[in-house]
Coordinates of C-alpha atoms and ligand atoms in Angstrom, one line a residue:
Chain B
X1 CA 0.0 0.0 0.0
X2 CA 1.2 3.5 -0.9
X3 CA 0.6 6.3 1.6
X4 CA 1.3 9.9 0.1
X5 CA 0.0 13.4 0.2
X6 CA -1.0 13.6 -3.3
X7 CA -2.1 10.9 -5.8
X8 CA -2.1 12.0 -9.6
X9 CA -3.9 9.9 -12.1
X10 CA -2.4 10.5 -15.6
X11 CA 1.1 11.4 -16.5
X12 CA 0.3 13.7 -19.4
X13 CA 1.3 17.4 -19.4
X14 CA -1.2 18.3 -16.6
X15 CA -0.3 15.5 -14.3
X16 CA 3.5 15.9 -14.9
X17 CA 3.5 19.5 -14.4
X18 CA 1.3 19.2 -11.3
X19 CA 3.7 16.5 -9.9
X20 CA 6.8 18.8 -10.3
X21 CA 5.2 21.9 -8.8
X22 CA 3.8 19.9 -5.8
X23 CA 7.0 18.1 -5.2
X24 CA 9.0 21.3 -5.2
X25 CA 6.6 22.6 -2.5
X26 CA 7.4 19.6 -0.3
X27 CA 4.3 17.5 -1.2
X28 CA 4.9 13.8 -1.6
X29 CA 3.5 12.6 -4.8
X30 CA 2.4 9.2 -6.3
X31 CA 1.8 9.5 -10.1
X32 CA 0.0 6.7 -11.8
X33 CA -0.4 6.0 -15.6
X34 CA -1.6 3.1 -17.4
X35 CA 0.7 3.5 -20.2
X36 CA 4.1 1.9 -20.2
X37 CA 5.9 5.3 -20.3
X38 CA 5.2 8.9 -19.2
X39 CA 4.1 11.5 -21.6
X40 CA 0.3 11.3 -22.1
X41 CA -1.3 11.6 -25.3
X42 CA 0.7 14.5 -26.9
X43 CA 4.1 13.5 -25.6
X44 CA 3.5 9.8 -25.7
X45 CA 6.9 7.9 -25.7
X46 CA 8.7 11.3 -25.9
X47 CA 11.9 9.9 -23.9
X48 CA 12.5 7.3 -26.6
X49 CA 10.9 8.6 -29.8
X50 CA 12.3 12.2 -29.7
X51 CA 15.8 10.8 -30.4
X52 CA 14.7 8.9 -33.6
X53 CA 11.6 10.6 -34.8
X54 CA 11.8 14.2 -33.9
X55 CA 11.9 15.4 -37.4
X56 CA 8.6 13.6 -38.0
X57 CA 6.8 14.5 -34.9
X58 CA 7.9 18.1 -34.5
X59 CA 9.3 20.7 -32.0
X60 CA 5.9 20.7 -30.1
X61 CA 6.5 17.1 -29.4
X62 CA 10.0 17.2 -28.1
X63 CA 9.0 20.0 -25.7
X64 CA 7.6 17.1 -23.6
X65 CA 11.1 16.1 -22.6
X66 CA 11.3 18.9 -20.1
X67 CA 8.1 17.5 -18.3
X68 CA 9.3 13.9 -18.3
X69 CA 12.6 15.0 -16.8
X70 CA 10.8 17.1 -14.2
X71 CA 9.4 13.8 -12.6
X72 CA 13.0 12.9 -11.5
X73 CA 12.6 14.4 -8.1
X74 CA 12.8 12.8 -4.6
X75 CA 9.3 13.5 -3.7
X76 CA 7.8 11.8 -6.8
X77 CA 7.0 8.2 -7.3
X78 CA 6.0 7.4 -10.9
X79 CA 4.2 4.2 -11.5
X80 CA 4.0 3.1 -15.2
X81 CA 1.6 0.5 -16.5
X82 CA -0.7 1.2 -13.4
X83 CA -4.5 1.0 -14.5
X84 CA -6.6 2.8 -12.1
X85 CA -10.0 1.2 -11.7
X86 CA -11.6 2.6 -8.5
X87 CA -11.5 5.9 -6.5
X88 CA -13.3 5.8 -3.0
X89 CA -13.9 8.3 -0.3
X90 CA -11.9 11.0 -2.2
X91 CA -8.7 9.5 -0.9
X92 CA -8.3 6.0 -1.8
X93 CA -7.2 4.7 -5.3
X94 CA -7.3 1.0 -6.4
X95 CA -5.1 0.1 -9.4
X96 CA -3.6 -2.8 -11.2
X97 CA 0.1 -3.1 -12.2
X98 CA 1.7 -6.1 -13.7
X99 CA -1.4 -8.2 -12.9
X100 CA -1.5 -7.3 -9.4
X101 CA -4.0 -5.1 -7.6
X102 CA -2.8 -2.5 -5.3
X103 CA -4.1 0.4 -3.1
X104 CA -2.9 4.0 -2.6
X105 CA -4.1 6.4 0.1
X106 CA -3.6 10.2 -0.4
X107 CA -4.7 13.3 1.2
X108 CA -5.6 14.8 -2.2
X109 CA -6.3 13.2 -5.6
X110 CA -5.8 15.0 -8.9
X111 CA -7.5 13.5 -11.9
X112 CA -5.3 14.3 -15.0
X113 CA -6.8 11.6 -17.2
X114 CA -7.0 13.8 -20.4
X115 CA -9.1 13.5 -23.5
X116 CA -10.7 10.9 -25.7
X117 CA -11.3 11.4 -29.4
X118 CA -15.0 12.4 -30.0
X119 CA -17.0 9.4 -31.2
X120 CA -17.7 9.6 -34.9
X121 CA -20.4 7.1 -35.7
X122 CA -20.6 6.8 -39.5
X123 CA -21.9 4.0 -41.6
X124 CA -19.1 1.4 -41.7
X125 CA -17.0 2.9 -38.8
X126 CA -16.8 -0.5 -37.0
X127 CA -15.1 -2.2 -39.9
X128 CA -11.5 -3.4 -39.6
X129 CA -9.2 -0.8 -41.2
X130 CA -11.3 2.1 -39.7
X131 CA -9.4 3.7 -36.7
X132 CA -9.2 7.0 -35.1
X133 CA -6.6 9.4 -36.4
X134 CA -5.1 9.5 -32.9
X135 CA -4.7 5.7 -33.2
X136 CA -2.5 6.1 -36.3
X137 CA -0.6 8.9 -34.5
X138 CA -0.1 6.7 -31.4
X139 CA 1.4 4.0 -33.6
X140 CA 3.7 6.4 -35.1
X141 CA 4.9 8.0 -31.7
X142 CA 4.9 4.7 -29.8
X143 CA 6.1 2.2 -32.2
X144 CA 7.4 4.0 -35.4
X145 CA 4.7 2.2 -37.4
X146 CA 3.5 4.2 -40.4
X147 CA 0.3 3.6 -42.3
X148 CA 0.3 3.6 -46.0
X149 CA -2.5 5.0 -48.3
X150 CA -4.9 6.1 -45.6
X151 CA -7.7 8.5 -46.0
X152 CA -8.2 11.0 -43.1
X153 CA -11.8 12.1 -42.3
X154 CA -13.3 14.8 -40.0
X155 CA -12.0 18.3 -39.0
X156 CA -9.8 20.1 -36.6
X157 CA -6.2 21.1 -36.0
X158 CA -5.3 17.7 -34.9
X159 CA -6.4 16.1 -38.0
X160 CA -3.9 18.5 -39.9
X161 CA -1.2 17.8 -37.6
X162 CA -1.5 14.1 -37.9
X163 CA -1.8 14.5 -41.7
X164 CA 1.6 16.5 -41.7
X165 CA 3.3 13.9 -39.5
X166 CA 2.3 11.2 -42.0
X167 CA 3.7 13.3 -44.9
X168 CA 7.0 13.7 -43.0
X169 CA 7.1 10.0 -42.1
X170 CA 6.9 9.2 -45.9
X171 CA 3.4 7.9 -45.9
X172 CA 1.3 10.8 -47.1
X173 CA -2.4 10.3 -46.8
X174 CA -4.3 9.6 -50.0
X175 CA -6.7 12.5 -49.1
X176 CA -8.3 14.6 -46.3
X177 CA -12.2 14.5 -46.3
X178 CA -13.0 17.6 -44.3
X179 CA -16.4 18.1 -42.7
X180 CA -16.3 21.8 -41.8
X181 CA -17.9 24.1 -44.2
X182 CA -17.4 27.7 -45.3
X183 CA -20.4 28.8 -43.2
X184 CA -18.4 27.5 -40.1
X185 CA -15.4 29.5 -41.1
X186 CA -17.5 32.7 -41.5
X187 CA -19.2 32.2 -38.1
X188 CA -15.8 31.6 -36.5
X189 CA -14.6 34.9 -37.8
X190 CA -16.3 36.9 -34.9
X191 CA -13.9 35.1 -32.5
X192 CA -10.9 36.1 -34.7
X193 CA -10.1 39.2 -32.6
X194 CA -9.7 37.2 -29.5
X195 CA -7.9 34.5 -31.3
X196 CA -5.2 36.8 -32.3
X197 CA -3.9 36.8 -28.8
X198 CA -3.2 33.2 -29.5
X199 CA -1.6 34.0 -32.8
X200 CA 1.2 31.3 -32.7
X201 CA -1.7 28.7 -33.0
X202 CA -3.2 30.5 -36.1
X203 CA 0.4 30.6 -37.6
X204 CA 0.9 26.9 -36.9
X205 CA -2.4 26.2 -38.5
X206 CA -1.6 28.0 -41.7
X207 CA 1.8 26.5 -41.8
X208 CA 0.3 22.9 -41.6
X209 CA -2.1 23.8 -44.4
X210 CA 0.7 24.9 -46.5
X211 CA 2.8 21.8 -45.8
X212 CA -0.3 19.6 -46.9
X213 CA -0.6 21.6 -50.1
X214 CA 3.0 21.5 -51.0
X215 CA 2.9 17.7 -50.5
X216 CA 0.0 17.6 -52.9
X217 CA -2.6 16.1 -50.6
X218 CA -6.0 16.6 -52.0
X219 CA -8.5 18.1 -49.5
X220 CA -12.2 17.7 -49.9
X221 CA -13.8 20.5 -47.7
X222 CA -17.4 20.6 -46.7
X223 CA -18.0 16.9 -47.2
X224 CA -21.5 15.4 -46.2
X225 CA -23.2 11.9 -46.5
X226 CA -19.9 10.1 -45.6
X227 CA -20.1 6.3 -45.8
X228 CA -17.4 3.7 -45.3
X229 CA -17.9 0.8 -47.7
X230 CA -16.7 -2.8 -47.2
X231 CA -17.8 -6.3 -46.1
X232 CA -15.1 -7.8 -44.0
X233 CA -12.9 -4.6 -43.9
X234 CA -12.9 -1.2 -45.2
X235 CA -12.6 -0.8 -49.0
X236 CA -13.7 2.6 -49.9
X237 CA -15.1 5.7 -48.7
X238 CA -17.8 7.8 -50.4
X239 CA -19.2 11.2 -49.8
X240 CA -20.6 14.3 -51.4
X241 CA -19.1 17.8 -51.8
X242 CA -22.2 19.9 -52.6
X243 CA -24.3 17.8 -55.0
X244 CA -21.2 15.9 -56.6
X245 CA -20.7 12.3 -55.5
X246 CA -17.1 11.2 -54.6
X247 CA -15.5 7.9 -54.0
X248 CA -12.0 6.8 -53.0
X249 CA -10.8 3.3 -52.7
X250 CA -8.7 2.7 -49.5
X251 CA -8.1 0.1 -46.8
X252 CA -7.4 2.4 -43.8
X253 CA -9.9 5.2 -42.9
X254 CA -8.8 7.5 -39.9
X255 CA -11.5 9.3 -38.3
X256 CA -11.2 12.5 -36.1
X257 CA -13.5 15.5 -35.3
X258 CA -12.0 16.8 -32.0
X259 CA -11.4 15.5 -28.7
X260 CA -13.7 15.6 -25.6
X261 CA -12.8 15.4 -21.8
X262 CA -12.4 11.8 -20.6
X263 CA -14.9 12.0 -17.6
X264 CA -15.0 8.4 -16.6
X265 CA -12.9 8.8 -13.3
X266 CA -14.7 12.0 -12.3
X267 CA -18.2 10.5 -13.0
X268 CA -17.4 7.4 -11.1
X269 CA -17.4 9.4 -7.9
X270 CA -20.4 11.4 -8.8
X271 CA -18.7 14.8 -9.7
X272 CA -21.4 16.9 -11.4
X273 CA -20.8 17.7 -15.0
X274 CA -22.4 20.4 -17.2
X275 CA -22.9 20.7 -20.9
X276 CA -20.6 23.1 -22.6
X277 CA -22.3 24.3 -25.7
X278 CA -19.2 25.8 -27.3
X279 CA -17.1 22.8 -27.1
X280 CA -20.1 20.4 -27.7
X281 CA -19.3 18.1 -24.7
X282 CA -19.8 17.6 -20.9
X283 CA -17.3 19.1 -18.5
X284 CA -16.9 18.5 -14.8
X285 CA -17.8 21.3 -12.5
X286 CA -14.5 22.7 -10.8
X287 CA -13.6 26.0 -9.2
X288 CA -10.8 28.1 -10.5
X289 CA -8.2 25.9 -8.8
X290 CA -9.6 22.7 -10.5
X291 CA -11.3 21.6 -7.1
X292 CA -14.3 19.5 -7.6
X293 CA -17.5 19.0 -5.6
X294 CA -15.6 16.3 -3.7
X295 CA -13.4 18.6 -1.7
X296 CA -10.4 16.3 -1.8
X297 CA -10.4 15.7 -5.5
X298 CA -9.0 18.1 -8.2
X299 CA -9.3 17.9 -12.0
X300 CA -6.7 19.5 -14.4
X301 CA -6.0 19.3 -18.1
X302 CA -8.2 18.4 -21.0
X303 CA -10.2 16.2 -18.6
X304 CA -11.5 19.4 -17.3
X305 CA -12.3 20.9 -20.7
X306 CA -10.4 21.1 -23.8
X307 CA -7.6 23.6 -23.8
X308 CA -4.5 21.8 -25.3
X309 CA -1.4 20.5 -23.9
X310 CA 0.2 23.8 -22.8
X311 CA -3.0 25.0 -21.1
X312 CA -3.1 21.4 -19.4
X313 CA 0.4 22.0 -17.9
X314 CA -0.5 25.4 -16.5
X315 CA -3.9 24.1 -15.1
X316 CA -1.8 21.3 -13.5
X317 CA 0.4 23.7 -11.8
X318 CA -2.5 25.9 -10.6
X319 CA -4.1 22.8 -9.0
X320 CA -0.8 21.8 -7.4
X321 CA -0.5 25.2 -5.8
X322 CA -4.0 25.0 -4.2
X323 CA -3.4 21.3 -3.1
X324 CA 0.1 22.5 -1.5
X325 CA -1.9 25.3 0.1
X326 CA -4.5 22.8 1.6
X327 CA -1.6 20.8 2.9
X328 CA 0.4 23.8 4.4
X329 CA 3.2 23.6 1.8
X330 CA 2.8 27.3 0.6
X331 CA 1.3 30.4 2.1
X332 CA -1.8 32.1 0.7
X333 CA 0.1 35.2 -0.6
X334 CA 2.8 33.0 -2.3
X335 CA 0.0 30.7 -3.7
X336 CA -1.9 33.7 -5.2
X337 CA 1.2 35.4 -6.7
X338 CA 2.3 32.2 -8.4
X339 CA -1.2 31.5 -9.7
X340 CA -1.5 35.0 -11.0
X341 CA 1.4 34.4 -13.4
X342 CA 0.0 30.9 -14.5
X343 CA -3.4 32.2 -15.0
X344 CA -2.1 34.9 -17.4
X345 CA -0.3 32.2 -19.4
X346 CA -3.4 30.0 -19.4
X347 CA -5.6 33.0 -20.7
X348 CA -3.2 33.3 -23.6
X349 CA -3.1 29.5 -24.4
X350 CA -7.0 29.4 -24.4
X351 CA -7.5 32.7 -26.5
X352 CA -7.6 30.8 -29.9
X353 CA -10.0 28.1 -28.7
X354 CA -13.4 29.8 -29.4
X355 CA -12.1 30.4 -32.9
X356 CA -11.1 26.7 -33.5
X357 CA -14.2 25.3 -31.8
X358 CA -16.4 27.5 -34.2
X359 CA -14.2 26.9 -37.2
X360 CA -14.1 23.1 -36.8
X361 CA -17.3 22.0 -35.2
X362 CA -18.1 18.2 -34.9
X363 CA -19.4 16.7 -38.2
X364 CA -23.3 17.1 -38.1
X365 CA -23.7 13.6 -39.9
X366 CA -22.0 11.9 -37.0
X367 CA -23.9 13.9 -34.3
X368 CA -27.2 12.9 -35.8
X369 CA -26.2 9.6 -37.7
X370 CA -28.5 7.7 -39.8
X371 CA -30.8 5.1 -38.3
X372 CA -28.9 2.0 -39.4
X373 CA -25.5 3.4 -38.0
X374 CA -24.0 1.6 -35.0
X375 CA -23.7 3.9 -31.9
X376 CA -22.6 1.4 -29.3
X377 CA -19.7 -0.4 -30.8
X378 CA -19.6 -3.0 -28.1
X379 CA -23.2 -4.1 -27.9
X380 CA -24.1 -3.0 -31.6
X381 CA -26.9 -0.8 -30.7
X382 CA -27.8 1.5 -33.7
X383 CA -28.9 5.3 -33.9
X384 CA -32.3 3.9 -34.9
X385 CA -32.6 1.7 -31.8
X386 CA -31.8 4.7 -29.5
X387 CA -34.6 6.8 -31.4
X388 CA -37.0 3.9 -31.0
X389 CA -36.3 3.8 -27.2
X390 CA -37.0 7.4 -27.0
X391 CA -40.3 6.8 -28.8
X392 CA -41.1 4.3 -26.1
X393 CA -40.5 6.8 -23.3
X394 CA -36.7 6.5 -22.7
X395 CA -35.7 9.9 -21.5
X396 CA -32.0 9.3 -20.4
X397 CA -28.9 7.3 -21.2
X398 CA -29.2 5.0 -18.1
X399 CA -32.7 4.0 -19.1
X400 CA -31.4 3.3 -22.6
X401 CA -29.2 0.7 -21.0
X402 CA -32.1 -1.2 -19.7
X403 CA -33.9 -0.9 -23.2
X404 CA -31.1 -2.2 -25.1
X405 CA -27.6 -2.7 -23.4
X406 CA -26.0 0.4 -25.0
X407 CA -23.1 1.4 -22.9
X408 CA -23.0 -1.9 -21.1
X409 CA -20.0 -3.4 -23.0
X410 CA -16.3 -3.4 -21.8
X411 CA -15.7 0.3 -23.1
X412 CA -18.4 1.5 -20.6
X413 CA -19.8 4.0 -23.0
X414 CA -16.4 5.7 -23.7
X415 CA -17.3 5.7 -27.6
X416 CA -21.1 5.8 -27.3
X417 CA -22.0 7.9 -24.3
X418 CA -21.9 11.3 -25.9
X419 CA -23.9 10.1 -29.1
X420 CA -26.5 8.4 -26.9
X421 CA -27.0 11.6 -25.0
X422 CA -27.2 13.7 -28.0
X423 CA -29.6 11.5 -29.9
X424 CA -31.9 11.3 -26.9
X425 CA -31.8 15.0 -26.3
X426 CA -32.7 15.6 -29.8
X427 CA -35.5 12.9 -30.1
X428 CA -37.0 14.0 -26.8
X429 CA -36.5 17.7 -27.3
X430 CA -35.0 18.2 -23.9
X431 CA -31.6 19.8 -23.0
X432 CA -28.4 17.9 -22.7
X433 CA -28.2 18.9 -19.1
X434 CA -31.6 17.4 -18.4
X435 CA -30.8 14.3 -20.6
X436 CA -27.5 13.6 -18.7
X437 CA -25.0 10.9 -19.3
X438 CA -24.5 7.3 -18.2
X439 CA -24.0 6.8 -14.6
X440 CA -20.4 5.3 -14.4
X441 CA -19.7 2.7 -11.7
X442 CA -16.4 1.1 -10.7
X443 CA -14.5 -0.7 -11.8
X444 CA -13.4 2.0 -14.5
X445 CA -11.6 -0.9 -16.4
X446 CA -12.4 -4.6 -16.1
X447 CA -10.4 -6.3 -13.3
X448 CA -9.9 -10.0 -13.1
X449 CA -10.3 -12.3 -10.0
X450 CA -6.6 -13.1 -10.3
X451 CA -5.7 -9.4 -10.0
X452 CA -8.1 -9.0 -7.0
X453 CA -6.8 -12.2 -5.3
X454 CA -3.2 -11.0 -5.6
X455 CA -4.2 -7.6 -4.2
X456 CA -6.0 -9.3 -1.2
X457 CA -3.0 -11.3 -0.6
X458 CA -0.5 -8.4 -0.6
X459 CA -2.8 -6.3 1.6
X460 CA -3.1 -9.2 4.2
X461 CA 0.7 -9.7 4.3
X462 CA 1.0 -5.9 5.0
X463 CA -1.4 -6.1 7.9
X464 CA 0.5 -8.9 9.4
X465 CA 3.9 -7.1 9.1
Chain M
X1 CA -6.5 -13.9 -41.7
X2 CA -3.2 -12.6 -43.0
X3 CA -3.5 -9.8 -45.4
X4 CA -1.2 -7.4 -47.2
X5 CA -0.7 -4.9 -44.5
X6 CA -0.7 -1.1 -45.0
X7 CA 1.2 -0.7 -41.8
X8 CA 5.0 -0.8 -41.8
X9 CA 7.9 -0.1 -39.3
X10 CA 9.9 3.0 -40.3
X11 CA 13.1 1.7 -38.8
X12 CA 12.7 -2.0 -38.4
X13 CA 13.9 -3.5 -35.1
X14 CA 16.3 -6.4 -35.3
X15 CA 15.3 -8.3 -32.3
X16 CA 12.2 -10.6 -33.4
X17 CA 10.6 -13.4 -31.4
X18 CA 8.1 -16.2 -32.2
X19 CA 4.5 -15.5 -31.3
X20 CA 1.7 -17.6 -32.2
X21 CA -1.6 -15.9 -33.5
X22 CA -4.3 -18.7 -33.7
X23 CA -2.7 -21.3 -35.9
X24 CA -0.1 -19.1 -37.4
X25 CA 3.6 -18.5 -36.4
X26 CA 4.8 -15.0 -36.6
X27 CA 8.1 -13.3 -35.9
X28 CA 7.4 -10.1 -34.1
X29 CA 9.6 -7.3 -32.7
X30 CA 10.4 -8.0 -29.1
X31 CA 8.9 -5.5 -26.7
X32 CA 6.9 -3.7 -29.4
X33 CA 3.2 -2.8 -28.7
X34 CA 1.4 -6.1 -29.5
X35 CA -1.6 -4.5 -31.4
X36 CA 0.9 -2.6 -33.5
X37 CA 3.1 -5.6 -34.2
X38 CA 0.1 -7.8 -35.3
X39 CA -1.1 -5.0 -37.6
X40 CA 2.3 -4.9 -39.3
X41 CA 2.3 -8.6 -39.5
X42 CA -1.1 -8.4 -41.4
X43 CA -3.2 -9.9 -38.9
X44 CA -6.8 -8.8 -39.4
X45 CA -9.4 -9.1 -37.9
X46 CA -8.4 -9.5 -34.2
X47 CA -11.7 -10.9 -33.1
X48 CA -15.5 -11.3 -34.0
X49 CA -18.1 -9.6 -31.9
X50 CA -20.1 -11.6 -29.6
X51 CA -23.4 -10.0 -30.7
X52 CA -23.3 -10.3 -34.5
X53 CA -20.1 -12.1 -35.2
X54 CA -18.7 -8.9 -37.0
X55 CA -15.0 -8.7 -37.6
X56 CA -13.1 -6.1 -35.5
X57 CA -9.6 -4.8 -35.2
X58 CA -7.8 -2.0 -33.1
X59 CA -9.7 1.4 -33.3
X60 CA -8.3 3.7 -30.6
X61 CA -4.8 2.3 -29.7
X62 CA -5.1 3.8 -26.2
X63 CA -6.9 1.3 -24.2
X64 CA -10.4 2.9 -24.3
X65 CA -12.5 1.1 -27.1
X66 CA -11.8 -2.6 -26.3
X67 CA -12.0 -3.6 -30.0
X68 CA -8.5 -5.0 -29.9
X69 CA -9.4 -7.7 -27.5
X70 CA -7.5 -11.0 -27.9
X71 CA -7.2 -14.2 -25.9
X72 CA -4.0 -14.8 -24.0
X73 CA -3.6 -17.5 -21.3
X74 CA -7.3 -17.9 -21.1
X75 CA -7.9 -14.3 -20.6
X76 CA -9.4 -11.6 -22.9
X77 CA -7.0 -8.7 -22.8
X78 CA -6.5 -5.5 -24.8
X79 CA -3.7 -6.0 -27.3
X80 CA -2.9 -2.4 -27.6
X81 CA -2.0 -2.3 -23.8
X82 CA 0.5 -5.2 -24.1
X83 CA 4.0 -5.7 -25.3
X84 CA 5.3 -8.6 -27.4
X85 CA 7.0 -11.2 -25.4
X86 CA 8.8 -14.4 -26.6
X87 CA 6.5 -17.3 -27.1
X88 CA 3.3 -15.4 -26.6
X89 CA 0.3 -17.4 -27.7
X90 CA -2.4 -15.2 -28.9
X91 CA -5.9 -16.3 -30.0
X92 CA -9.3 -14.8 -31.0
X93 CA -11.6 -14.5 -28.0
X94 CA -14.5 -17.0 -28.4
X95 CA -17.7 -15.4 -29.6
X96 CA -19.2 -15.7 -26.1
X97 CA -19.8 -12.6 -24.2
X98 CA -16.8 -11.0 -22.7
X99 CA -17.3 -11.1 -19.0
X100 CA -16.1 -8.3 -16.8
X101 CA -15.7 -9.0 -13.0
Ligands
FAD501 C1 -5.1 10.1 -29.2 C2 -4.9 11.5 -28.9 C3 -3.7 12.1 -29.5 C4 -3.4 13.5 -29.3 N1 -2.3 14.0 -30.0 C5 -2.1 15.3 -29.7 C6 -0.9 16.0 -30.3 O1 -0.2 15.3 -31.1 N2 -0.7 17.4 -30.2 C7 -1.6 18.0 -29.3 O2 -1.4 19.2 -29.2 N3 -2.7 17.4 -28.8 C8 -2.9 16.1 -28.9 N4 -4.0 15.6 -28.3 C9 -4.8 16.3 -27.3 C10 -4.5 16.1 -25.9 O3 -5.6 16.1 -25.2 C11 -3.5 17.1 -25.4 O4 -4.0 18.3 -25.4 C12 -2.8 16.8 -24.0 O5 -2.2 15.5 -24.2 C13 -3.7 16.8 -22.9 O6 -2.9 16.7 -21.7 P1 -3.5 16.1 -20.3 O7 -2.4 16.0 -19.4 O8 -4.8 16.6 -20.0 O9 -3.9 14.6 -20.7 P2 -3.1 13.4 -21.5 O10 -2.0 13.8 -22.2 O11 -4.2 12.6 -22.2 O12 -2.8 12.4 -20.3 C14 -3.7 11.6 -19.7 C15 -3.0 10.4 -19.1 O13 -3.9 9.7 -18.1 C16 -3.7 8.3 -18.3 N5 -5.0 7.8 -17.9 C17 -6.3 7.9 -18.3 N6 -7.1 7.1 -17.5 C18 -6.4 6.4 -16.8 C19 -6.6 5.4 -15.7 N7 -7.9 4.9 -15.5 N8 -5.5 4.8 -15.0 C20 -4.3 5.1 -15.4 N9 -3.9 6.2 -16.2 C21 -4.9 6.7 -16.8 C22 -3.5 8.1 -19.8 O14 -2.8 6.9 -20.1 C23 -2.8 9.3 -20.1 O15 -1.4 9.2 -20.2 C24 -4.3 14.3 -28.4 C25 -5.4 13.7 -27.9 C26 -5.7 12.2 -28.1 C27 -6.9 11.6 -27.4
FES502 S1 -7.6 -0.5 -29.7 FE1 -9.1 0.4 -28.4 S2 -8.6 -0.6 -26.6 FE2 -7.1 -1.3 -27.8

């Protein structure tokens, strides 16, 4: 059993910078991540990959080296490959590492579990050969595996980033099928003034578009009616631009239309969430320090609302200051002075967000999918099924589970929860806040009897000692 | 089950070990992510769904979707959360329901 001041779940930019700041203030930190190396999604495998693939992955990526280095501190214990599956009483964390369950107790807990890619249910999206664009990027960062002849589908800066990384890796995508429209771009213009404060992001965006153009990657913008064809695996993708029909043969389709907070851990301890209309997702309710309704539990990074990697790092530090203040590691004036600086940086980081969110909204055809499209990948429940449940009086996602098992498979609704809430809200004409989301119950990830038995044995030994 | 894979290693690793997928012997890079290594080896699909028997393969590569489930030592596990080890025996999970504890 581990006994520390602060348990951090997630070793991405938010978790890593929080760990360092807290450790420097004399707080003992245990940081857990289910991945085999620290880094989180953006800096995945940065220690190893930046040496051999920095030219492909870019400067933004190698930036993460400073954060992983920061974890080398006497007050920080990093456990890799540690899958957290339960949080109790706001102070106890159960996890599995190397097939053995273990417990950690902390005075405070910081959830830094990051984001997931927004589910993009399209006809054919369950076929082998269809992955998220993030999955292709993970293969590249983590394993140096490149994917030839892929088509990228969706919208947003991350889609462009992954496309340029594929170009540099020598496997340019066949095409980009982009779902944002000129109308979205016009609508985003009213946020342009604010976005200029975050001008480096705008410059970066333009540079990526220039790089794709130079590489001769066809971009089909304003696509609708997107369908992935295939029987046993993806074979082609068809779509419309205006009234003209297009079809591209390909065996790999990479989907991406933004990221959403991964709220599983927060929801499992009943932290309230609110609908964020600008970001089109639920976000946990927290105060300006990241403290949740469970007073000992804080949330920082993209898991608290999408802001990107640098914003995540600043938010992690801000939470660490308040946690240190709780535990008498820093005085109130010192906390406030340090936080003031961080908040200024955070505001600049977030300045371009409203513009990006408006210019690259989620694909409408995946927010309101056709009846035959599978929504719940695990239990193979379709959009039509969910609408039928609504017709039978189903008001919320938890009832939908009883009607047709949606959200009851091993992924626990991670890739259908948002879709089910949105389809029900539209069908019943009630708000997303009133429709709500799946109730998440532990374990957050399936645990085996063997892992529990090993845990029980080690806890008993500890009591004997 | 083996196809021409669109996936390839940029700088191939030298240390390969024997891994069995169903009835097939594969030489996979030691320590590499199992789902990634199987994709490069042309393994597809990884499994069939318990509901309709539809074929599936890795989707998220980050441990969230559970579409990469395979059978190792009698347990259904996520291939994208494991590393290749010498002598691994990997199978497709039976079409029965995946039981969570
Ligand atoms: C697939 C993907 C790829 C992305 N790539 C980029 C990119 O290249 N560039 C960019 O600017 N942004 C990228 N993003 C956006 C991303 O959200 C970044 O903004 C940034 O990584 C967020 O930092 P974070 O610290 O909040 O969370 P993350 O970096 O996501 O870190 C969260 C960590 O928590 C761990 N975790 C989650 N649940 C558990 C659990 N139950 N038990 C143990 N550990 C857990 C995860 O393994 C992960 O390492 C990506 C997002 C995704 C989903
Ligand atoms: S590919 Fe999604 S969990 Fe492994």
